[in-house]
Structure formats: structure tokens, C-alpha cells
Amino acid sequence: VNYVFGFGLLLVAGAVVVLFAMFGELYSRSGGGNDASGGGFVRLLPDTPVGQAPASWPAALARTGTAELGVLLVLSPVCTSCKAVARDLAAQSDPRELGEFAVVLSAPDDQRAEEFVAQHKLTGLPYHVDVGGTWVSTEFGVRSSPTALVFRDGRLVSGFIFSDLQALRAAVVPERQPA
Amino acid sequence: MSADTAGALVNVLVPTLAAALLCAGLTKVAVPGPARKALAELVPGTTRLAGPAVRLLALMEVATATALLVPPVRAAGAAAVTLLGVVFAGAGAAGQVRHATAPCGCYGRAGGAALGLGNILIGLLGAVLGVALWRLDGPAAPAGPAILAGATAIAVCLLTAALYRRLIRAGLRPVVIADS
């Protein structure tokens, strides 16, 4: 009787753990958080110069300048959240899922940026090294990271501060219809 | 050390270790993805083996937790705690050496720190506590299985609440409906 009571109680506690783990995963997948316990966010970037097109596009980002929809992720090797975003980018098993994305690496120098790209295996995405963040700050007034800039036909339509790639994608990229 | 003191220590160690292992094992069973990614990064070329390895580890954790609560096999459970501690410390050391970047997948979490120093310390602590439990269990007279299992169930609920505190907070937050 002792065993039945004790282990019955434990079974209920175990079921609670599994339930919370599954809810945590569901919450995370639906963009509610960047880990199983939640905490991710996507917020509008204040003072976004909507409608602006840059004077010139860096060669690596040319596709974003001409695409119907393009998303520039501004990351920096010195920001902790950017490392988590870079990990999420590298973990995408299907590269087609990231078709709209390109990366601007705002770094103190080229070497730090290239180390960041190599460490997080970001070579599969178009990326531009923006030393000192000059290009993004001059063209769009962006001075923080991770930041996402959304373009339609080369013009800026919105900007976001974010901490979770899945939540950002859910906010800016329309769901693909099955072929 | 008197038998009473040893018994009291066993009464604390068993529910603590069993709850930690039970939560770790069950969350890995429910959400194996993050731990699988961490393992695949740690040992390149083992992507296909990482899934079964994580499931095996999760089962070992649950079996060890259960063994700690059954007096005749508690010594074997204590030995398994030591073994798991050494495995975690070894994985942490490998992550530290290889500069792992993927979150460790501990407790099924997709975020958090990569395998490294934290896992080494926790693994070593687990190994030491496993040895301590093995040494204390013989002469000690701990509480009955129902009390230990009940204490473990309470510890599991407290640990779950701590692990998913943000999720709980988000669930309790009032929903605001804007006026049209």
C-alpha cells in the first residue's frame, strides 16, 4: 500500500512535468518564447524611417534590394542575444525557409565579423560586414541589435527589435502554401 | 556520524536527486530536440545516433530516480547517480574544449547555456552526492518509501514550477482586449 500510494503520487507529478514540457515547447514554437520557459519578444523599432530606400545596397545584399519581400537581420558579435539568433539561423534544416533573410553584421572590425560567421556557420546566408555599423545607422538610424528591417521592393516597411527568430518569422513572413 | 544524522541526510538526498533526475529524464522524453542538437554538435557525424542516445539517457535518468526510491536497489541507484554525474561532467568538459554553441538541452530547454563549465560542476556534484548516498544508505534508517516518494513528488512540482516560471507567468497574465 505504501508503494502504491507513493508511486501513484509520483506518477501524477511526472505527468505534470511532461505536460509543462509539452506546453513549453508549444509556447516556444508558437513564438511565445525563445526557450522552453518562454521569454522571447518581437517589438516595433521606434522611429523607423518607413518608405526609405538606401542610397546604395552593398553587393551581398543586392537581392534584398530587389526582392518583393526581404528581411535584413542586424546582428553583432558583441551581443549575447545575437548569438542565440545566429544559432537559430544555423539550425534551420531547410535553407528555403530563410529565402527572404540576409544578415548585416555590425562589428568593430572584419576579423570579429568573420569569426562570428564561421563560429555560427552563417555562410549559407547572404551577409554584409558593416564595420562600426555605419551603413545601418546612416541609412536607417539603427543602433541596436538584434534588429530586423523588413523591405518590400527595396523600401523599408517596418523595423523590429527581437530576441527570437521563430517569433520574428511568424510576424513578418507570410506562411508558405504547400506546393 | 550517528545513524539518525545519516538517515536524515538520506531523507534529503533521495528526494532531491530523484526529483532532479526525474524532471531531467521526463522533459527529455517529451522534448528531445534540444539535447539531440547539443549531442550532434558535440560528436560530429552522429546526427542519426543522437536521437536514440538522448532517449537512452532519458530512460536511464528515470530508471535511476525510481531505483533511489526502492530500498533494495537504492545502492545501485546511487552508483548510477555517480555514473550519470561523471557522464554529465565529461560532456561538459567536451563542450568546453570544443567551444560548443548549441544550448545543452538540459530539462528540455531550447535556450540557455551550451555544454561547458556549468555541466562539469553539476556533474561532479552529482557524482559526489551519489557516492555519499551509497556510503550513508547502509547504516542509515531513512523514512519509508511512501514518504520519500511523496517528498520527491513535491520536489518535482517545485522544480517544474521553477523551470517553467516564465510560462506560468505568461499564463497568469491578464488578457487585454483593445477597444475597437
Coordinates of C-alpha atoms in Angstrom, one line a residue:
Chain A
V1 CA 0.0 0.0 0.0
N2 CA 2.9 2.3 0.8
Y3 CA 4.5 1.8 -2.6
V4 CA 1.2 2.2 -4.4
F5 CA 0.4 5.5 -2.7
G6 CA 3.9 6.9 -3.0
F7 CA 4.5 5.9 -6.6
G8 CA 0.9 7.0 -7.6
L9 CA 1.7 10.4 -6.3
L10 CA 5.0 10.4 -8.2
L11 CA 3.2 9.4 -11.4
V12 CA 0.9 12.4 -11.1
A13 CA 4.0 14.7 -10.5
G14 CA 5.7 13.1 -13.6
A15 CA 2.6 13.7 -15.7
V16 CA 2.8 17.4 -14.6
V17 CA 6.4 17.6 -15.7
V18 CA 5.6 16.1 -19.2
L19 CA 2.6 18.4 -19.6
F20 CA 4.7 21.5 -18.7
A21 CA 7.5 20.4 -21.1
M22 CA 5.0 20.0 -23.9
F23 CA 3.3 23.3 -23.2
G24 CA 6.7 24.9 -23.0
E25 CA 7.6 23.5 -26.4
L26 CA 4.3 24.6 -27.9
Y27 CA 4.7 28.1 -26.5
S28 CA 8.2 28.3 -27.8
R29 CA 7.1 27.1 -31.3
S30 CA 4.2 29.5 -31.5
G31 CA 6.7 32.3 -31.0
G32 CA 5.8 32.8 -27.3
G33 CA 9.4 32.5 -26.1
N34 CA 12.9 31.7 -27.1
D35 CA 13.3 28.8 -24.7
A36 CA 11.0 26.2 -23.2
S37 CA 10.3 28.5 -20.3
G38 CA 9.4 31.5 -22.5
G39 CA 10.9 35.0 -22.7
G40 CA 11.3 35.8 -26.4
F41 CA 9.9 39.0 -27.8
V42 CA 9.3 41.0 -31.0
R43 CA 8.7 44.7 -30.7
L44 CA 8.4 47.5 -33.2
L45 CA 11.5 49.5 -33.6
P46 CA 10.8 53.1 -32.7
D47 CA 11.4 55.9 -35.2
T48 CA 11.7 53.5 -38.2
P49 CA 12.1 55.6 -41.4
V50 CA 9.3 53.8 -43.2
G51 CA 9.4 54.1 -47.0
Q52 CA 13.1 54.8 -47.1
A53 CA 15.4 53.1 -49.6
P54 CA 19.1 53.2 -49.1
A55 CA 21.3 55.3 -51.4
S56 CA 23.1 52.1 -52.4
W57 CA 22.9 48.4 -51.5
P58 CA 26.0 46.6 -50.5
A59 CA 26.8 43.9 -53.1
A60 CA 26.0 41.0 -50.8
L61 CA 22.5 42.4 -50.1
A62 CA 21.6 43.2 -53.7
R63 CA 18.9 40.5 -53.6
T64 CA 17.1 42.2 -50.6
G65 CA 17.1 45.4 -52.6
T66 CA 15.2 43.9 -55.5
A67 CA 13.0 41.2 -53.8
E68 CA 9.3 41.6 -53.2
L69 CA 9.9 40.8 -49.6
G70 CA 13.3 41.0 -47.9
V71 CA 14.4 40.9 -44.2
L72 CA 17.7 42.2 -43.0
L73 CA 18.8 40.9 -39.6
V74 CA 21.2 43.3 -37.9
L75 CA 23.5 41.2 -35.7
S76 CA 26.6 42.0 -33.7
P77 CA 29.3 39.6 -32.4
V78 CA 29.3 41.5 -29.1
C79 CA 25.6 41.0 -28.3
T80 CA 24.5 37.9 -26.4
S81 CA 21.0 37.7 -28.0
C82 CA 22.6 37.8 -31.4
K83 CA 24.5 34.6 -30.7
A84 CA 21.2 32.9 -29.9
V85 CA 19.6 34.2 -33.1
A86 CA 22.7 33.1 -35.1
R87 CA 22.4 29.6 -33.6
D88 CA 18.7 29.5 -34.6
L89 CA 19.6 30.6 -38.2
A90 CA 22.3 27.9 -38.4
A91 CA 19.9 25.3 -37.0
Q92 CA 17.4 25.7 -39.8
S93 CA 17.4 22.4 -41.6
D94 CA 15.7 23.7 -44.8
P95 CA 17.6 26.7 -46.3
R96 CA 14.5 27.6 -48.4
E97 CA 12.8 28.6 -45.2
L98 CA 15.3 31.5 -44.9
G99 CA 14.9 32.7 -48.5
E100 CA 13.9 36.2 -47.5
F101 CA 16.6 36.7 -44.9
A102 CA 20.1 38.3 -45.2
V103 CA 22.4 39.4 -42.4
V104 CA 24.2 42.7 -41.7
L105 CA 27.0 42.1 -39.2
S106 CA 27.7 45.3 -37.3
A107 CA 31.2 44.6 -35.9
P108 CA 34.2 46.6 -34.7
D109 CA 36.3 45.0 -37.5
D110 CA 36.2 42.5 -40.3
Q111 CA 38.0 39.8 -38.3
R112 CA 35.5 39.8 -35.5
A113 CA 32.7 39.6 -38.0
E114 CA 34.3 36.7 -40.0
E115 CA 34.9 34.8 -36.8
F116 CA 31.3 35.2 -35.8
V117 CA 30.1 33.9 -39.2
A118 CA 32.5 30.9 -39.1
Q119 CA 31.6 30.1 -35.4
H120 CA 27.8 30.1 -36.1
K121 CA 28.1 28.7 -39.6
L122 CA 26.2 31.5 -41.3
T123 CA 27.9 31.1 -44.6
G124 CA 24.7 29.8 -46.2
L125 CA 23.0 33.2 -45.9
P126 CA 24.0 36.4 -47.8
Y127 CA 25.8 38.7 -45.3
H128 CA 27.4 42.1 -45.3
V129 CA 30.0 43.2 -42.8
D130 CA 29.2 46.7 -41.7
V131 CA 32.3 47.9 -39.8
G132 CA 31.1 50.1 -36.9
G133 CA 27.5 49.8 -38.0
T134 CA 28.0 52.8 -40.3
W135 CA 25.7 51.7 -43.1
V136 CA 22.7 50.7 -41.0
S137 CA 23.0 53.7 -38.7
T138 CA 23.4 56.2 -41.6
E139 CA 20.7 54.7 -43.8
F140 CA 18.1 53.6 -41.3
G141 CA 19.1 55.0 -37.9
V142 CA 19.6 51.5 -36.4
R143 CA 22.0 51.5 -33.5
S144 CA 20.9 48.3 -31.6
S145 CA 20.9 44.6 -32.3
P146 CA 19.4 42.2 -32.9
T147 CA 17.2 44.2 -35.1
A148 CA 15.2 43.2 -38.2
L149 CA 14.4 45.5 -41.1
V150 CA 11.6 44.4 -43.4
F151 CA 11.7 45.6 -47.0
R152 CA 9.1 45.4 -49.8
D153 CA 10.5 46.1 -53.3
G154 CA 13.6 47.6 -51.8
R155 CA 11.8 50.1 -49.5
L156 CA 11.7 49.8 -45.7
V157 CA 8.2 48.9 -44.5
S158 CA 8.9 48.1 -40.8
G159 CA 11.6 47.5 -38.2
F160 CA 11.6 45.2 -35.2
I161 CA 13.7 44.7 -32.1
F162 CA 13.5 40.9 -31.4
S163 CA 15.0 38.1 -29.4
D164 CA 13.5 35.1 -31.1
L165 CA 13.8 34.2 -34.7
Q166 CA 10.7 32.0 -34.8
A167 CA 8.6 34.8 -33.4
L168 CA 10.1 37.2 -35.8
R169 CA 9.3 35.0 -38.8
A170 CA 5.8 34.5 -37.6
A171 CA 5.4 38.3 -37.5
V172 CA 7.0 39.2 -40.8
V173 CA 7.0 36.3 -43.3
P174 CA 3.6 35.1 -44.6
E175 CA 3.1 31.3 -44.3
R176 CA 4.0 29.4 -47.4
Q177 CA 1.3 27.5 -49.1
P178 CA 2.1 23.8 -49.8
A179 CA 3.1 23.2 -53.5
Chain B
M1 CA 28.2 10.0 12.2
S2 CA 25.2 8.8 14.0
A3 CA 22.5 6.6 12.3
D4 CA 20.0 9.4 12.9
T5 CA 22.1 12.0 11.1
A6 CA 22.8 9.6 8.3
G7 CA 19.1 8.8 8.0
A8 CA 18.2 12.5 7.9
L9 CA 20.8 13.1 5.1
V10 CA 19.4 10.1 3.1
N11 CA 15.9 11.6 3.6
V12 CA 17.1 14.9 2.0
L13 CA 19.4 13.4 -0.7
V14 CA 17.0 10.8 -2.1
P15 CA 14.1 13.2 -2.9
T16 CA 16.5 15.9 -4.2
L17 CA 18.4 13.6 -6.5
A18 CA 15.3 11.7 -7.6
A19 CA 13.4 14.8 -8.4
A20 CA 16.3 16.4 -10.4
L21 CA 16.7 13.2 -12.4
L22 CA 13.0 12.6 -12.9
C23 CA 12.5 16.1 -14.3
A24 CA 15.6 15.8 -16.5
G25 CA 14.5 12.5 -17.9
L26 CA 10.9 13.2 -18.4
T27 CA 11.5 16.6 -20.1
K28 CA 14.0 14.9 -22.5
V29 CA 11.4 12.2 -23.3
A30 CA 8.8 14.9 -24.0
V31 CA 11.1 17.4 -25.8
P32 CA 14.3 15.5 -27.1
G33 CA 15.2 18.0 -29.8
P34 CA 17.4 20.5 -27.9
A35 CA 19.5 17.7 -26.3
R36 CA 19.8 15.9 -29.6
K37 CA 21.2 19.1 -31.3
A38 CA 23.7 19.6 -28.4
L39 CA 24.9 16.0 -28.8
A40 CA 25.1 16.1 -32.6
E41 CA 27.2 19.3 -32.3
L42 CA 29.5 17.6 -29.7
V43 CA 30.2 14.5 -31.7
P44 CA 30.1 15.5 -35.4
G45 CA 28.8 12.8 -37.8
T46 CA 26.4 11.3 -35.2
T47 CA 23.2 13.1 -36.1
R48 CA 21.3 9.9 -36.7
L49 CA 22.6 8.3 -33.4
A50 CA 21.9 11.4 -31.3
G51 CA 18.1 10.8 -31.1
P52 CA 18.4 7.2 -29.7
A53 CA 21.2 8.3 -27.4
V54 CA 19.1 11.1 -25.9
R55 CA 16.2 8.7 -25.4
L56 CA 18.5 6.1 -23.7
L57 CA 19.9 8.8 -21.4
A58 CA 16.4 10.0 -20.5
L59 CA 15.4 6.4 -19.7
M60 CA 18.5 6.0 -17.6
E61 CA 17.7 9.1 -15.7
V62 CA 14.1 8.0 -15.0
A63 CA 15.2 4.5 -14.0
T64 CA 17.9 5.9 -11.7
A65 CA 15.4 8.2 -10.0
T66 CA 13.0 5.2 -9.5
A67 CA 15.8 3.0 -8.1
L68 CA 16.6 5.6 -5.5
L69 CA 13.1 5.3 -4.1
V70 CA 13.1 1.5 -3.8
P71 CA 15.2 0.5 -0.7
P72 CA 16.5 -2.9 -2.0
V73 CA 18.0 -1.3 -5.2
R74 CA 18.9 2.1 -3.7
A75 CA 22.7 1.3 -3.7
A76 CA 22.5 0.5 -7.4
G77 CA 20.6 3.8 -7.9
A78 CA 23.4 5.7 -6.0
A79 CA 26.0 4.1 -8.2
A80 CA 24.0 5.1 -11.3
V81 CA 23.8 8.7 -10.0
T82 CA 27.6 8.7 -9.8
L83 CA 27.9 7.3 -13.3
L84 CA 25.5 9.9 -14.7
G85 CA 27.4 12.6 -12.9
V86 CA 30.6 11.5 -14.5
V87 CA 28.9 11.4 -17.9
F88 CA 27.5 15.0 -17.5
A89 CA 30.9 16.3 -16.3
G90 CA 32.5 14.6 -19.3
A91 CA 30.0 16.1 -21.7
G92 CA 30.6 19.5 -20.1
A93 CA 34.3 19.1 -20.5
A94 CA 34.0 18.1 -24.1
G95 CA 31.7 21.1 -24.7
Q96 CA 34.2 23.4 -23.0
V97 CA 37.1 22.1 -25.1
R98 CA 35.2 22.2 -28.4
H99 CA 33.6 25.6 -27.7
A100 CA 30.1 24.2 -28.1
T101 CA 27.4 26.8 -29.0
A102 CA 24.2 24.8 -29.1
P103 CA 22.2 25.0 -25.8
C104 CA 22.8 21.9 -23.7
G105 CA 19.1 20.8 -23.9
C106 CA 19.1 20.3 -20.1
Y107 CA 15.5 19.9 -18.9
G108 CA 14.2 20.1 -22.5
R109 CA 15.0 23.8 -22.8
A110 CA 15.7 25.1 -26.3
G111 CA 17.6 28.1 -24.9
G112 CA 20.2 28.6 -22.2
A113 CA 23.9 27.9 -21.9
A114 CA 25.9 25.4 -24.1
L115 CA 27.6 22.4 -22.6
G116 CA 30.5 23.7 -20.5
L117 CA 31.7 24.6 -17.1
G118 CA 28.3 24.6 -15.5
N119 CA 27.7 21.0 -16.6
I120 CA 31.2 20.0 -15.3
L121 CA 30.4 21.4 -11.8
I122 CA 26.8 19.9 -11.7
G123 CA 28.1 16.6 -12.9
L124 CA 30.9 16.4 -10.3
L125 CA 28.4 17.5 -7.6
G126 CA 26.0 14.7 -8.7
A127 CA 28.9 12.2 -8.7
V128 CA 30.0 13.2 -5.1
L129 CA 26.4 13.1 -3.9
G130 CA 25.9 9.6 -5.4
V131 CA 29.0 8.3 -3.5
A132 CA 27.8 10.0 -0.3
L133 CA 24.3 8.4 -0.7
W134 CA 25.9 5.0 -1.3
R135 CA 28.1 5.3 1.8
L136 CA 25.2 6.6 4.0
D137 CA 22.5 4.2 2.9
G138 CA 23.8 1.1 4.7
P139 CA 23.8 2.1 8.3
A140 CA 21.1 4.8 8.0
A141 CA 17.4 4.2 8.7
P142 CA 15.6 6.6 6.3
A143 CA 11.8 7.2 6.1
G144 CA 9.5 4.7 4.4
P145 CA 9.1 4.6 0.6
A146 CA 5.7 6.4 0.7
I147 CA 7.2 9.4 2.5
L148 CA 10.3 9.5 0.3
A149 CA 8.2 9.2 -2.9
G150 CA 5.8 11.9 -1.6
A151 CA 8.7 14.2 -0.8
T152 CA 10.1 13.5 -4.3
A153 CA 6.7 14.3 -5.9
I154 CA 6.6 17.7 -4.0
A155 CA 10.2 18.4 -5.1
V156 CA 9.3 17.6 -8.7
C157 CA 6.4 20.0 -8.7
L158 CA 8.6 22.8 -7.1
L159 CA 11.4 22.2 -9.7
T160 CA 8.9 22.2 -12.5
A161 CA 7.4 25.5 -11.3
A162 CA 10.9 27.0 -11.1
L163 CA 11.9 25.7 -14.6
Y164 CA 8.7 27.0 -16.3
R165 CA 8.2 30.1 -14.2
R166 CA 8.0 32.3 -17.3
L167 CA 5.5 30.1 -18.9
I168 CA 3.4 30.1 -15.8
R169 CA 3.7 33.9 -15.5
A170 CA 2.7 34.3 -19.1
G171 CA -0.4 32.1 -18.5
L172 CA -1.4 34.1 -15.5
R173 CA -1.0 37.4 -17.2
P174 CA -4.5 39.0 -17.9
V175 CA -5.6 39.2 -21.5
V176 CA -6.1 42.7 -22.6
I177 CA -8.7 43.2 -25.4
A178 CA -8.4 46.6 -27.1
D179 CA -11.5 48.7 -27.8
S180 CA -12.4 48.9 -31.5

